[in-house]
Tab-separated table of C-alpha atoms in Angstrom:
chain	number	residue	atom	x	y	z
A	217	MET	CA	128.564	121.992	102.111
A	218	LEU	CA	127.415	119.623	104.800
A	219	ARG	CA	125.858	120.262	108.204
A	220	GLY	CA	127.563	119.055	111.348
A	221	LYS	CA	125.949	117.603	114.450
A	222	LYS	CA	125.003	121.070	115.706
A	223	VAL	CA	123.725	122.112	112.223
A	224	GLU	CA	126.865	124.148	111.623
A	225	VAL	CA	128.193	124.440	108.049
A	226	VAL	CA	131.190	122.170	107.423
A	227	PRO	CA	133.178	121.457	104.240
A	228	GLY	CA	131.509	119.065	101.834
A	229	LEU	CA	131.611	119.263	98.059
A	230	ALA	CA	133.017	122.714	98.714
A	231	THR	CA	136.204	122.669	100.779
A	232	ARG	CA	136.681	126.418	101.149
A	233	TRP	CA	134.684	129.594	100.542
A	234	ARG	CA	135.447	133.264	100.877
A	235	GLN	CA	133.848	136.632	100.204
A	236	THR	CA	136.204	138.466	97.855
A	237	SER	CA	134.055	141.613	97.646
A	238	PRO	CA	130.680	142.715	99.060
A	239	THR	CA	128.971	141.056	96.067
A	240	THR	CA	131.383	138.250	95.136
A	241	TRP	CA	131.993	134.839	96.706
A	242	VAL	CA	134.390	132.149	95.511
A	243	PHE	CA	134.007	128.441	96.347
A	244	ASP	CA	136.778	125.858	95.959
A	245	LEU	CA	135.363	122.436	95.138
A	246	ARG	CA	136.608	119.071	96.356
A	247	ARG	CA	138.705	117.226	93.814
A	248	GLY	CA	138.452	113.514	93.075
A	249	VAL	CA	134.719	113.255	93.894
A	250	LYS	CA	132.760	110.744	91.812
A	251	TRP	CA	129.065	110.578	91.078
A	252	HIS	CA	127.415	107.265	91.839
A	253	ASP	CA	127.741	106.295	88.172
A	254	GLY	CA	131.514	106.814	88.332
A	255	SER	CA	131.677	110.108	86.452
A	256	ASP	CA	133.577	113.126	87.767
A	257	PHE	CA	131.992	115.887	89.845
A	258	THR	CA	132.999	119.322	88.510
A	259	ALA	CA	132.129	122.994	88.637
A	260	ASP	CA	129.803	122.482	85.661
A	261	ASP	CA	127.486	120.449	87.903
A	262	VAL	CA	127.401	123.231	90.509
A	263	VAL	CA	126.615	125.953	87.969
A	264	PHE	CA	123.909	123.788	86.393
A	265	SER	CA	122.319	122.915	89.762
A	266	VAL	CA	122.142	126.529	90.927
A	267	LEU	CA	120.615	127.710	87.635
A	268	ARG	CA	118.106	124.837	87.793
A	269	ALA	CA	117.179	125.759	91.374
A	270	GLN	CA	116.604	129.344	90.235
A	271	GLY	CA	113.954	128.205	87.731
A	272	PRO	CA	110.289	129.232	88.052
A	273	THR	CA	109.106	125.756	89.114
A	274	SER	CA	111.777	125.235	91.758
A	275	GLY	CA	110.962	125.138	95.464
A	276	PHE	CA	114.466	126.381	96.283
A	277	ARG	CA	114.415	129.699	94.433
A	278	VAL	CA	114.725	131.775	97.602
A	279	TYR	CA	118.061	130.152	98.378
A	280	ALA	CA	119.316	129.805	94.809
A	281	ASN	CA	118.468	133.364	93.797
A	282	ALA	CA	120.356	134.635	96.846
A	283	LEU	CA	123.504	133.112	95.332
A	284	GLY	CA	123.277	135.408	92.325
A	285	THR	CA	124.978	134.488	89.054
A	286	PRO	CA	127.224	131.410	89.127
A	287	ARG	CA	130.337	131.286	86.955
A	288	ARG	CA	132.788	128.473	86.339
A	289	ILE	CA	136.328	129.741	86.909
A	290	ASP	CA	137.945	126.341	86.341
A	291	SER	CA	136.972	122.688	86.760
A	292	HIS	CA	136.873	122.994	90.572
A	293	THR	CA	136.265	126.669	91.293
A	294	VAL	CA	132.953	128.550	91.120
A	295	GLU	CA	132.330	132.257	91.582
A	296	PHE	CA	128.980	133.766	92.586
A	297	THR	CA	128.160	137.392	91.862
A	298	THR	CA	125.184	138.714	93.785
A	299	ALA	CA	123.060	141.719	92.909
A	300	GLU	CA	123.510	143.070	96.412
A	301	PRO	CA	125.785	142.496	99.400
A	302	SER	CA	125.082	139.413	101.503
A	303	PRO	CA	126.817	138.031	104.594
A	304	ILE	CA	125.291	134.546	104.296
A	305	VAL	CA	125.839	133.299	100.737
A	306	HIS	CA	127.613	130.224	102.147
A	307	GLU	CA	124.564	129.473	104.339
A	308	MET	CA	122.221	129.826	101.370
A	309	ALA	CA	124.455	127.582	99.231
A	310	SER	CA	124.191	124.792	101.803
A	311	ASN	CA	120.499	124.389	100.891
A	312	ILE	CA	121.071	123.661	97.200
A	313	MET	CA	121.239	119.982	96.272
A	314	ILE	CA	123.869	119.470	93.567
A	315	MET	CA	122.843	117.359	90.566
A	316	SER	CA	124.881	115.823	87.782
A	317	ARG	CA	124.367	117.932	84.674
A	318	ALA	CA	124.949	114.895	82.461
A	319	TRP	CA	122.456	112.714	84.381
A	320	ALA	CA	119.829	115.455	84.287
A	321	GLY	CA	120.300	115.817	80.528
A	322	ARG	CA	120.049	112.090	79.861
A	323	ASN	CA	116.842	111.863	81.865
A	324	LYS	CA	115.298	115.128	80.657
A	325	VAL	CA	115.113	116.717	84.100
A	326	GLU	CA	117.062	119.899	83.404
A	327	ARG	CA	114.049	121.751	84.837
A	328	SER	CA	112.497	121.204	88.278
A	329	GLN	CA	109.138	119.481	88.166
A	330	ASP	CA	106.062	121.663	88.531
A	331	PHE	CA	104.304	120.619	91.737
A	332	THR	CA	101.516	123.133	91.125
A	333	ARG	CA	100.448	121.057	88.126
A	334	SER	CA	101.063	117.698	89.793
A	335	GLU	CA	103.836	117.047	87.298
A	336	GLU	CA	106.033	114.013	87.831
A	337	THR	CA	109.408	113.707	86.140
A	338	HIS	CA	112.116	111.051	86.210
A	339	ALA	CA	113.702	112.843	89.177
A	340	ALA	CA	110.574	112.287	91.295
A	341	ARG	CA	111.384	108.591	91.661
A	342	ASN	CA	115.071	108.469	90.791
A	343	ALA	CA	118.228	110.179	91.974
A	344	MET	CA	121.972	109.996	91.437
A	345	GLY	CA	124.298	111.816	93.786
A	346	THR	CA	127.787	111.840	95.272
A	347	GLY	CA	126.838	111.078	98.877
A	348	PRO	CA	127.429	108.308	101.422
A	349	TYR	CA	124.467	106.263	100.206
A	350	ARG	CA	123.147	105.588	96.723
A	351	LEU	CA	119.473	105.163	95.917
A	352	VAL	CA	118.587	101.572	95.091
A	353	SER	CA	114.803	101.918	94.714
A	354	HIS	CA	112.000	104.312	95.560
A	355	GLU	CA	108.310	103.425	95.800
A	356	PRO	CA	106.431	106.546	97.011
A	357	ASP	CA	104.556	105.954	100.269
A	358	VAL	CA	105.757	102.326	100.279
A	359	LYS	CA	109.507	101.884	100.609
A	360	THR	CA	112.816	103.560	99.727
A	361	VAL	CA	116.069	101.596	99.775
A	362	PHE	CA	119.625	102.981	100.034
A	363	LYS	CA	122.996	101.206	99.994
A	364	LYS	CA	126.334	102.515	101.284
A	365	ASN	CA	128.545	104.108	98.654
A	366	PRO	CA	132.007	102.576	99.265
A	367	ASN	CA	133.588	105.248	97.097
A	368	TRP	CA	132.256	108.206	99.055
A	369	TRP	CA	135.003	110.768	99.602
A	370	GLY	CA	133.808	111.343	103.188
A	371	ILE	CA	134.923	107.895	104.341
A	372	ALA	CA	138.593	108.841	104.044
A	373	GLU	CA	137.849	112.180	105.742
A	374	GLY	CA	136.331	110.481	108.783
A	375	TYR	CA	132.812	111.724	108.015
A	376	PHE	CA	131.334	108.201	108.029
A	377	GLU	CA	131.278	107.366	111.764
A	378	GLY	CA	128.668	104.616	111.770
A	379	ASN	CA	128.445	101.053	110.504
A	380	VAL	CA	125.134	101.039	108.621
A	381	THR	CA	125.497	99.691	105.081
A	382	ASP	CA	121.834	99.400	104.086
A	383	VAL	CA	118.913	101.692	104.869
A	384	VAL	CA	115.268	100.832	104.213
A	385	TYR	CA	112.846	103.689	104.823
A	386	THR	CA	109.240	102.546	105.256
A	387	PRO	CA	106.532	105.181	105.818
A	388	LEU	CA	103.847	103.919	108.196
A	389	ALA	CA	100.980	106.318	108.885
A	390	SER	CA	99.688	104.541	111.974
A	391	ASP	CA	101.455	105.284	115.268
A	392	ALA	CA	100.397	101.903	116.611
A	393	THR	CA	101.750	100.050	113.573
A	394	ARG	CA	105.096	101.867	113.701
A	395	LEU	CA	105.653	101.243	117.386
A	396	ALA	CA	104.525	97.629	117.194
A	397	ALA	CA	107.080	97.089	114.420
A	398	LEU	CA	109.762	98.737	116.564
A	399	ALA	CA	108.890	96.651	119.607
A	400	SER	CA	108.983	93.429	117.593
A	401	GLY	CA	112.319	94.311	115.987
A	402	ASP	CA	110.913	94.644	112.472
A	403	LEU	CA	112.077	98.288	112.603
A	404	ASP	CA	115.340	99.527	114.075
A	405	PHE	CA	114.481	103.205	114.294
A	406	VAL	CA	111.364	105.404	114.263
A	407	LEU	CA	111.068	109.108	113.528
A	408	ASP	CA	108.250	111.013	115.224
A	409	PRO	CA	106.911	108.430	117.703
A	410	SER	CA	103.653	109.650	119.184
A	411	PRO	CA	104.290	111.650	122.393
A	412	GLN	CA	101.481	109.769	124.114
A	413	ASP	CA	103.481	106.538	123.754
A	414	ILE	CA	106.830	107.803	125.037
A	415	GLU	CA	106.354	106.945	128.719
A	416	ARG	CA	105.310	103.414	127.832
A	417	LEU	CA	108.320	103.039	125.526
A	418	ARG	CA	110.687	104.220	128.266
A	419	LYS	CA	109.704	101.152	130.311
A	420	ASP	CA	110.694	98.771	127.540
A	421	PRO	CA	114.345	97.718	128.029
A	422	GLY	CA	114.586	96.939	124.328
A	423	ILE	CA	113.839	100.552	123.326
A	424	ARG	CA	116.007	103.669	123.439
A	425	ILE	CA	114.404	107.162	123.559
A	426	TYR	CA	116.043	110.339	122.259
A	427	GLU	CA	114.887	113.889	122.999
A	428	ILE	CA	116.092	117.252	121.722
A	429	ALA	CA	114.787	120.811	121.450
A	430	GLU	CA	113.954	120.853	117.791
A	431	ASN	CA	114.661	123.809	115.491
A	432	THR	CA	111.071	123.744	114.297
A	433	VAL	CA	108.169	126.081	114.956
A	434	PHE	CA	104.527	125.185	114.383
A	435	PHE	CA	101.897	127.739	113.455
A	436	VAL	CA	98.479	128.340	111.919
A	437	ALA	CA	98.610	130.044	108.528
A	438	MET	CA	95.729	131.305	106.431
A	439	ASP	CA	94.797	132.610	102.992
A	440	GLN	CA	94.915	136.402	103.180
A	441	HIS	CA	94.967	137.039	99.437
A	442	ARG	CA	91.765	135.788	97.849
A	443	GLY	CA	88.680	137.958	97.917
A	444	GLU	CA	86.691	134.838	98.815
A	445	LEU	CA	88.082	131.739	100.504
A	446	LEU	CA	87.973	128.480	98.584
A	447	HIS	CA	86.645	126.586	101.596
A	448	SER	CA	84.360	128.650	103.833
A	449	SER	CA	80.717	129.389	104.583
A	450	VAL	CA	81.462	133.104	104.092
A	451	LYS	CA	80.776	134.179	100.516
A	452	GLY	CA	81.777	137.358	98.768
A	453	ARG	CA	84.607	138.254	101.143
A	454	ASN	CA	87.528	136.778	103.022
A	455	PRO	CA	87.194	136.957	106.818
A	456	LEU	CA	90.853	136.049	107.325
A	457	LYS	CA	91.948	139.359	105.810
A	458	ASP	CA	90.538	141.055	108.914
A	459	LEU	CA	93.063	141.459	111.727
A	460	ARG	CA	90.237	141.152	114.269
A	461	VAL	CA	89.428	137.671	112.984
A	462	ARG	CA	93.062	136.608	113.061
A	463	ARG	CA	93.348	137.991	116.584
A	464	ALA	CA	90.185	136.092	117.571
A	465	ILE	CA	91.730	132.844	116.333
A	466	TYR	CA	94.829	133.558	118.423
A	467	HIS	CA	92.832	134.337	121.597
A	468	ALA	CA	90.742	131.184	121.127
A	469	ILE	CA	93.796	128.915	121.373
A	470	ASP	CA	94.916	127.552	124.737
A	471	MET	CA	98.414	126.511	123.718
A	472	ASP	CA	99.387	125.396	127.220
A	473	ALA	CA	96.512	122.908	127.181
A	474	ILE	CA	97.565	121.603	123.761
A	475	ALA	CA	101.133	121.180	125.008
A	476	ARG	CA	99.892	119.165	127.998
A	477	THR	CA	97.410	116.970	126.171
A	478	ALA	CA	97.910	116.611	122.418
A	479	LEU	CA	101.689	116.973	122.705
A	480	ARG	CA	102.024	115.177	126.062
A	481	GLY	CA	104.569	117.744	127.224
A	482	PHE	CA	106.681	117.566	124.062
A	483	GLY	CA	105.987	121.154	123.035
A	484	ARG	CA	106.667	124.617	124.387
A	485	ALA	CA	104.224	127.434	123.643
A	486	THR	CA	105.759	130.318	121.725
A	487	ALA	CA	104.736	133.783	120.560
A	488	ILE	CA	107.334	133.918	117.798
A	489	VAL	CA	107.016	132.267	114.391
A	490	MET	CA	110.708	131.493	114.336
A	491	PRO	CA	112.202	128.006	114.799
A	492	ASN	CA	115.287	129.344	116.565
A	493	PRO	CA	114.632	132.886	117.894
A	494	GLU	CA	118.126	132.886	119.370
A	495	SER	CA	119.469	133.096	115.803
A	496	VAL	CA	118.339	136.746	115.628
A	497	PRO	CA	118.453	136.902	118.694
A	498	VAL	CA	114.921	138.016	119.575
A	499	PRO	CA	114.591	139.675	123.016
A	500	PRO	CA	112.938	137.217	125.453
A	501	ALA	CA	110.271	139.828	126.290
A	502	MET	CA	108.851	139.377	122.771
A	503	ASP	CA	108.103	135.720	123.412
A	504	LYS	CA	104.824	136.402	125.230
A	505	ARG	CA	101.642	134.999	123.726
A	506	LEU	CA	98.317	136.778	123.555
A	507	ALA	CA	96.151	135.566	126.420
A	508	HIS	CA	93.801	132.650	125.950
A	509	ASP	CA	90.498	134.569	126.117
A	510	PRO	CA	87.489	132.975	124.370
A	511	ALA	CA	85.161	135.804	125.444
A	512	LEU	CA	87.409	138.387	123.804
A	513	ALA	CA	87.637	136.189	120.717
A	514	ARG	CA	83.842	136.143	120.388
A	515	ARG	CA	83.688	139.941	120.790
A	516	LEU	CA	86.323	140.421	118.094
A	517	LEU	CA	84.400	138.161	115.712
A	518	ALA	CA	81.215	140.140	116.362
A	519	GLU	CA	83.042	143.435	115.726
A	520	ALA	CA	84.327	142.024	112.446
A	521	GLY	CA	80.780	141.172	111.360
A	522	TYR	CA	80.621	137.500	112.329
A	523	PRO	CA	78.520	137.360	115.531
A	524	ASN	CA	77.485	133.801	114.671
A	525	GLY	CA	80.932	132.771	113.543
A	526	PHE	CA	81.599	130.898	110.303
A	527	SER	CA	83.060	127.661	109.011
A	528	VAL	CA	86.357	127.244	107.198
A	529	GLY	CA	88.328	124.288	105.921
A	530	MET	CA	91.614	123.511	107.662
A	531	ASP	CA	94.289	121.287	106.163
A	532	CYS	CA	96.439	119.164	108.416
A	533	ASP	CA	99.345	116.802	107.948
A	534	LEU	CA	98.555	113.382	109.407
A	535	ARG	CA	101.624	113.675	111.644
A	536	TRP	CA	100.053	116.415	113.777
A	537	ASP	CA	96.373	115.533	113.528
A	538	LYS	CA	95.980	115.534	117.322
A	539	VAL	CA	96.999	119.199	117.455
A	540	CYS	CA	94.555	120.021	114.665
A	541	THR	CA	91.746	118.216	116.452
A	542	ALA	CA	92.472	120.176	119.636
A	543	LEU	CA	92.459	123.453	117.692
A	544	ALA	CA	89.120	122.554	116.127
A	545	GLY	CA	87.574	122.073	119.572
A	546	MET	CA	88.899	125.387	120.869
A	547	LEU	CA	87.820	127.422	117.844
A	548	ALA	CA	84.376	125.816	117.895
A	549	LYS	CA	83.852	127.366	121.338
A	550	VAL	CA	84.143	130.863	119.880
A	551	GLY	CA	82.018	130.151	116.804
A	552	ILE	CA	84.559	129.107	114.162
A	553	THR	CA	83.892	125.641	112.809
A	554	LEU	CA	86.972	123.993	111.329
A	555	GLU	CA	86.284	121.406	108.657
A	556	LEU	CA	89.415	119.299	109.014
A	557	VAL	CA	91.083	117.736	105.980
A	558	VAL	CA	93.800	115.380	107.214
A	559	ALA	CA	96.180	113.960	104.610
A	560	ASN	CA	99.595	112.362	104.294
A	561	SER	CA	102.567	114.675	103.874
A	562	SER	CA	102.883	114.442	100.094
A	563	THR	CA	99.213	115.263	99.515
A	564	PHE	CA	99.201	117.977	102.181
A	565	PHE	CA	102.239	119.842	100.865
A	566	ALA	CA	101.181	119.489	97.237
A	567	LYS	CA	97.932	121.295	98.116
A	568	LEU	CA	99.873	124.016	99.903
A	569	ARG	CA	102.191	124.494	96.930
A	570	ARG	CA	99.120	125.027	94.740
A	571	LEU	CA	97.936	127.737	97.200
A	572	GLU	CA	94.625	125.912	97.600
A	573	SER	CA	94.422	125.877	101.396
A	574	SER	CA	92.242	128.357	103.266
A	575	LEU	CA	93.689	127.557	106.680
A	576	TYR	CA	96.352	125.079	107.711
A	577	VAL	CA	98.743	123.994	110.438
A	578	SER	CA	102.360	123.483	109.508
A	579	GLY	CA	105.897	123.620	110.801
A	580	TRP	CA	109.057	125.328	109.626
A	581	VAL	CA	112.536	123.950	110.231
A	582	GLY	CA	115.146	126.609	110.825
A	583	SER	CA	118.817	126.942	110.108
A	584	GLN	CA	121.520	128.854	111.897
A	585	ASP	CA	120.456	132.192	110.407
A	586	ALA	CA	117.027	133.832	110.758
A	587	MET	CA	117.020	134.857	107.101
A	588	PHE	CA	116.184	131.237	106.277
A	589	THR	CA	112.797	131.900	107.877
A	590	LEU	CA	112.281	135.570	107.049
A	591	GLN	CA	112.733	135.291	103.292
A	592	PRO	CA	110.763	132.094	102.566
A	593	ILE	CA	107.744	132.490	104.887
A	594	TYR	CA	107.601	136.117	106.163
A	595	HIS	CA	108.251	137.983	102.930
A	596	SER	CA	105.537	138.502	100.315
A	597	ARG	CA	105.691	136.282	97.261
A	598	ASP	CA	107.812	137.489	94.333
A	599	ASP	CA	110.559	136.082	92.108
A	600	ASN	CA	113.092	135.985	94.929
A	601	ASN	CA	111.096	135.632	98.146
A	602	GLY	CA	108.099	134.090	99.849
A	603	ASP	CA	108.073	130.673	98.202
A	604	TRP	CA	106.507	129.283	101.400
A	605	ASN	CA	104.303	132.268	102.193
A	606	ILE	CA	101.340	130.038	101.388
A	607	GLY	CA	98.876	132.473	102.986
A	608	ASN	CA	100.073	134.983	100.392
A	609	PHE	CA	99.932	137.951	102.799
A	610	ARG	CA	101.706	141.190	101.994
A	611	ASP	CA	103.052	143.841	104.370
A	612	PRO	CA	105.325	146.459	102.730
A	613	ASP	CA	106.909	147.424	106.048
A	614	LEU	CA	107.673	143.795	106.866
A	615	ASP	CA	109.161	143.283	103.399
A	616	ALA	CA	111.272	146.436	103.762
A	617	ALA	CA	112.787	145.262	107.046
A	618	ILE	CA	113.682	141.878	105.525
A	619	ASP	CA	115.072	143.426	102.332
A	620	ARG	CA	117.310	145.761	104.310
A	621	ALA	CA	118.468	143.002	106.672
A	622	ARG	CA	119.329	140.781	103.722
A	623	VAL	CA	122.026	143.186	102.462
A	624	GLU	CA	123.175	144.640	105.785
A	625	LEU	CA	126.749	143.621	106.622
A	626	ASP	CA	126.871	145.304	110.045
A	627	PRO	CA	125.800	142.602	112.587
A	628	ALA	CA	124.153	145.021	115.049
A	629	LYS	CA	122.117	146.822	112.376
A	630	ARG	CA	121.146	143.514	110.787
A	631	ARG	CA	119.907	142.209	114.132
A	632	GLU	CA	117.689	145.263	114.699
A	633	LEU	CA	116.148	144.904	111.253
A	634	MET	CA	115.385	141.221	111.844
A	635	ILE	CA	113.820	142.024	115.212
A	636	GLU	CA	111.654	144.629	113.457
A	637	ALA	CA	110.515	141.975	110.977
A	638	VAL	CA	109.511	139.651	113.823
A	639	ARG	CA	107.677	142.537	115.524
A	640	ARG	CA	105.701	143.288	112.331
A	641	MET	CA	104.717	139.624	112.091
A	642	GLN	CA	103.471	139.686	115.676
A	643	GLU	CA	101.501	142.898	115.185
A	644	GLY	CA	99.871	141.749	111.952
A	645	ILE	CA	99.263	138.154	113.126
A	646	TYR	CA	99.812	136.986	109.566
A	647	MET	CA	100.475	133.591	111.113
A	648	VAL	CA	99.381	132.447	114.562
A	649	PRO	CA	102.334	130.992	116.494
A	650	LEU	CA	101.751	127.713	118.303
A	651	TYR	CA	104.768	125.903	119.708
A	652	ARG	CA	108.347	124.789	119.387
A	653	ARG	CA	108.697	121.071	119.763
A	654	LEU	CA	110.727	118.886	122.061
A	655	ALA	CA	111.145	116.099	119.585
A	656	PRO	CA	111.347	112.417	120.519
A	657	TRP	CA	112.926	109.686	118.434
A	658	ALA	CA	112.932	105.987	119.266
A	659	SER	CA	115.201	103.100	118.333
A	660	ARG	CA	115.998	99.568	119.363
A	661	ALA	CA	118.388	99.490	122.332
A	662	ASN	CA	121.189	98.138	120.137
A	663	VAL	CA	120.912	101.113	117.759
A	664	GLU	CA	122.608	104.450	118.355
A	665	VAL	CA	121.786	107.510	116.255
A	666	VAL	CA	122.665	111.205	116.414
A	667	GLN	CA	119.668	113.497	116.872
A	668	ARG	CA	120.298	116.884	115.280
A	669	PRO	CA	118.255	120.024	116.152
A	670	ASP	CA	116.961	120.291	112.573
A	671	MET	CA	115.667	116.711	112.900
A	672	THR	CA	117.693	115.418	109.967
A	673	PHE	CA	118.573	111.746	110.329
A	674	GLU	CA	122.083	110.992	109.087
A	675	ALA	CA	122.529	107.270	108.540
A	676	ARG	CA	126.297	107.766	108.234
A	677	TRP	CA	126.386	108.465	111.983
A	678	ALA	CA	124.204	105.515	113.016
A	679	LYS	CA	125.665	102.466	114.745
A	680	VAL	CA	124.006	99.077	115.113
A	681	LYS	CA	125.328	96.535	117.604
A	682	PRO	CA	124.548	92.804	117.514
A	683	ARG	CA	121.392	91.960	119.469
């Protein structure tokens, strides 16, 4: 399936889906679809892709395992049989990228690459799909080039609304370099312009600014599994296992100040680690942060056995280094010294996937259903859940609420179970909530793009007018 402009599920490679029993779903696939090499898309590709995504090295196991066992009924019909009832199999299916079984076999990528071992397969630099653009070239951290696929089925369906035929994605780490390239016309569009530059950009008649409440929540997460942290002055024990320490970190943070300064107003403080709390919906009364109280934070640290504080390494994606720097200053005032390690996204997330971070700041992009947050990051790690529970915390009561909500078909009961899961997260402070972002994009004035709440850029909707 595809996602529409409001992140709703719309027909894509699947044209129709239906739940034929509490544990059975049937998907009708679009006929006449061609892969970029001209071969036919069939149910065999769907079955292969789901089984591949269920593999032990896959980062999509939470979603793929929720689909259960795939079975080819005919060339364009697939049936999924789940181990338990689920009301959102179609939502889970929308997160699985479909691969050509033949292409994967030819290039020996039938198995997902193992990021924990820094493995790199043919699929890391190459791809072959059915979509509106085909991959021309990919140089990691340098440049990726796409060209319009004139044979895309979506053109006839009216899904290609723009006029962009070629896309060149160039990652530029420096805010100044990106915005200078935009101002000069070397770039047409920029994701994530620095909030501190937005007001200046608004005054430039050649620049267009976009803003939207993003379905992303940012938080501090921490290793709560190891007996001793990999990166800390504390030896022989793990201070982050102690709720008093986690509470001290929370009380040390002045999120309103971070929103004003580091985020320049493009962030709203939150008490809920949920990108779209309205998807539960969580009662508004629950969205109340613990007070910023450095004195209380110091007392809690002393009670936990750290009257002089301690140092701990904190990993940070380069894109939100200003937030990390602000956090380091606030925690230093209560005695916790953060040794910042700032890296580009690929290096940062590879370290997280190896579970080698003691403390880190990250974000989570949500979908239309809260289960897309509860299962991957709230639930403890096992074969079917918690792939992005990098802190590796475990709360049996939290898990139980999620497990029951996952199979509950009654909407009211499901909502109460999801609210209970959020409440357990708040009580345990397994992650410290920070903010939901008001996200800016920037483009040349002659460029028009569609900004979606999940911050996915769809080139098929972009329009470029002559300058």
